[in-house]
mmCIF file of C-alpha atoms in Angstrom:
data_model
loop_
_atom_site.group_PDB
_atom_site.id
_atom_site.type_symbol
_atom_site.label_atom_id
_atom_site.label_comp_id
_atom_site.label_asym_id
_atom_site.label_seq_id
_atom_site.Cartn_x
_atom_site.Cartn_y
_atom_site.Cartn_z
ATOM 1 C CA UNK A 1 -35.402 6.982 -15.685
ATOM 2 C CA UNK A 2 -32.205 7.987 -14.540
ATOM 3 C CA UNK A 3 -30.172 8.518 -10.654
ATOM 4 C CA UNK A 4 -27.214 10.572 -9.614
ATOM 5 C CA UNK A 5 -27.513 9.063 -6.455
ATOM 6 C CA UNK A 6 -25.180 10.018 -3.925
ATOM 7 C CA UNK A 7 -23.198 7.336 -1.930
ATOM 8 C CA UNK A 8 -24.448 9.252 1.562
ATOM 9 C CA UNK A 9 -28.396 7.948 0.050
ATOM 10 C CA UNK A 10 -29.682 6.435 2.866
ATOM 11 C CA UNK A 11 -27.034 7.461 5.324
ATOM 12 C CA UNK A 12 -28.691 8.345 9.020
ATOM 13 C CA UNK A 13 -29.199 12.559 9.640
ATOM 14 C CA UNK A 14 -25.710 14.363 9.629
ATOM 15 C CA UNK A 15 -22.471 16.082 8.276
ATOM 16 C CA UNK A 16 -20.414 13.976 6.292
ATOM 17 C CA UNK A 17 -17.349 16.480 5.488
ATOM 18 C CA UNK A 18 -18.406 19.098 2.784
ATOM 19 C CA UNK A 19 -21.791 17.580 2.644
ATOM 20 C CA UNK A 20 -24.710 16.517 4.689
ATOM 21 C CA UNK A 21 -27.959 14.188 5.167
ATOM 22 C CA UNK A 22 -30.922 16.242 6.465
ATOM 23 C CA UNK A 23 -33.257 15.272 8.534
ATOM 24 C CA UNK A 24 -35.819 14.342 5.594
ATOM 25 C CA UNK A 25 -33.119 12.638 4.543
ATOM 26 C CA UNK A 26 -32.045 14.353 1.574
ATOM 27 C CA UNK A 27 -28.283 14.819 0.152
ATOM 28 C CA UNK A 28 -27.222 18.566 0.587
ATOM 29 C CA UNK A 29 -24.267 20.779 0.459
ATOM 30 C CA UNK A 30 -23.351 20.653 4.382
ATOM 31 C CA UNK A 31 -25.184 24.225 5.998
ATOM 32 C CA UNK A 32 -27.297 25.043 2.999
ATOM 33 C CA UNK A 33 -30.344 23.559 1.601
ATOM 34 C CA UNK A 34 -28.772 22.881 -1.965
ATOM 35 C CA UNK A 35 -29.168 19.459 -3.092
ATOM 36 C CA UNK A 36 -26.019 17.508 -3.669
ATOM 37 C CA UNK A 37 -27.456 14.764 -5.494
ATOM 38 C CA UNK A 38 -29.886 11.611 -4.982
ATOM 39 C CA UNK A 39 -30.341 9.949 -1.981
ATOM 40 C CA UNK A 40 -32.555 7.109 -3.825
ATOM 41 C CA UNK A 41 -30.591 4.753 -6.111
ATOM 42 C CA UNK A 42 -32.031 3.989 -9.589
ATOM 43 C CA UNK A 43 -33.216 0.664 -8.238
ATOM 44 C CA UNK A 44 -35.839 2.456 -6.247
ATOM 45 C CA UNK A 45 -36.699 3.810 -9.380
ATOM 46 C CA UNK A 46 -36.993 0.842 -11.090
ATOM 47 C CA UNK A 47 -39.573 -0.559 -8.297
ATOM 48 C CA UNK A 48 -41.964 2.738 -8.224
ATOM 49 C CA UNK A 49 -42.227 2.545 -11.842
ATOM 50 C CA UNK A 50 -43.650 -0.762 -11.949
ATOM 51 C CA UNK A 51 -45.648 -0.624 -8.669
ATOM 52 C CA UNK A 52 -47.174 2.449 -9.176
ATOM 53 C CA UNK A 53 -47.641 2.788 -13.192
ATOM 54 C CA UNK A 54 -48.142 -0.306 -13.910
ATOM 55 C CA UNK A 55 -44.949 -1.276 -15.827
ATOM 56 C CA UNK A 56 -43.111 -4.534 -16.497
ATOM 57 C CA UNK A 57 -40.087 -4.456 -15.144
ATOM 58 C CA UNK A 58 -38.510 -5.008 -18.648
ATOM 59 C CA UNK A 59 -39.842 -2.421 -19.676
ATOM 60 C CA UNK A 60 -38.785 -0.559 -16.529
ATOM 61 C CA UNK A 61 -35.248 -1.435 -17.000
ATOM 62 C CA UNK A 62 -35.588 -0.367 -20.208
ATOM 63 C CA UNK A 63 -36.546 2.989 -18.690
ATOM 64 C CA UNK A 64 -33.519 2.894 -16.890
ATOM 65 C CA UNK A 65 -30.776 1.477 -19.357
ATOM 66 C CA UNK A 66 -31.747 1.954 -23.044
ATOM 67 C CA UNK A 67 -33.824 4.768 -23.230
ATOM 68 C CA UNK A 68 -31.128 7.241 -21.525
ATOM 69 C CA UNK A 69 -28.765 6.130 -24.106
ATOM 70 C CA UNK A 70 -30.831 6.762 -26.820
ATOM 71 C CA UNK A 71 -31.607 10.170 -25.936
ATOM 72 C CA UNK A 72 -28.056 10.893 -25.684
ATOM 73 C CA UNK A 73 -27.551 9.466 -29.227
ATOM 74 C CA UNK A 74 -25.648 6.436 -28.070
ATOM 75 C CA UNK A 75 -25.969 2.995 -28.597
ATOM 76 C CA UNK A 76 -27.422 0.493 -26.016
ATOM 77 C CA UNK A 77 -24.773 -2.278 -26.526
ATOM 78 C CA UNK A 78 -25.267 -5.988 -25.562
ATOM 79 C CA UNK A 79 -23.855 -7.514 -22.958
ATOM 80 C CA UNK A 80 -21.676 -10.432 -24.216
ATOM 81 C CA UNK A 81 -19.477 -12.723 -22.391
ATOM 82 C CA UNK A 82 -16.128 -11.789 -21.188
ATOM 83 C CA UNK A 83 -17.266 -7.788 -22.253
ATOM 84 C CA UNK A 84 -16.917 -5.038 -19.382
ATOM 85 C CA UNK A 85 -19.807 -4.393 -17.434
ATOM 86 C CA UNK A 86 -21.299 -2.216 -14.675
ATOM 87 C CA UNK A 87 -24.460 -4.438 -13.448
ATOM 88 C CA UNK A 88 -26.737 -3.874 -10.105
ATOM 89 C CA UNK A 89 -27.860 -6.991 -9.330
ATOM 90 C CA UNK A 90 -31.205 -6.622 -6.992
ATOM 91 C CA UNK A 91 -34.028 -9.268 -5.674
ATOM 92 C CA UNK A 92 -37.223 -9.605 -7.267
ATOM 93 C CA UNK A 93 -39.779 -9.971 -5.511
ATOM 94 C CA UNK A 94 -42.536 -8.284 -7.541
#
């Protein structure tokens, strides 16, 4: 489960210097219909997987953290106190 969501995701219809939001709201390169990335962030992601297949959302995070590092060969790390960290921090309300 991964997202190269773009930060114009979610952005009303429109040009937005080289690229653009159409009107189904995708992420394109402004005049042409080539995507330019994601316009849904990995937390949306996260929430289909467990409402529609019936994952936990451990395991769903999971999805979305440790199992793209392992198939690039790295290592999940831990996150311990006072280490760097990128987190999303999202409600719950599944």
């Amino acid at each position: 489960l991964v997202s190269d969501a773009s930060p114009l995701g979610g952005l009303p219809e429109g040009t937005y210097g080289a690229w653009a939001v159409d009107r189904a709201g995708k992420v394109v390169v402004g005049g042409t219909p080539y995507l330019a990335g994601s316009s849904r962030p990995i937390v949306t992601g996260i929430e289909r997987l467990v409402g529609a297949c019936g994952v936990s959302l451990a395991g769903a995070l999971a999805c979305a953290s440790v199992g793209p590092a392992w198939l690039l060969g790295m290592e999940a790390g831990e996150l311990r106190e006072g280490d760097p960290a990128c987190l999303i921090l999202f409600r719950w309300d599944g």
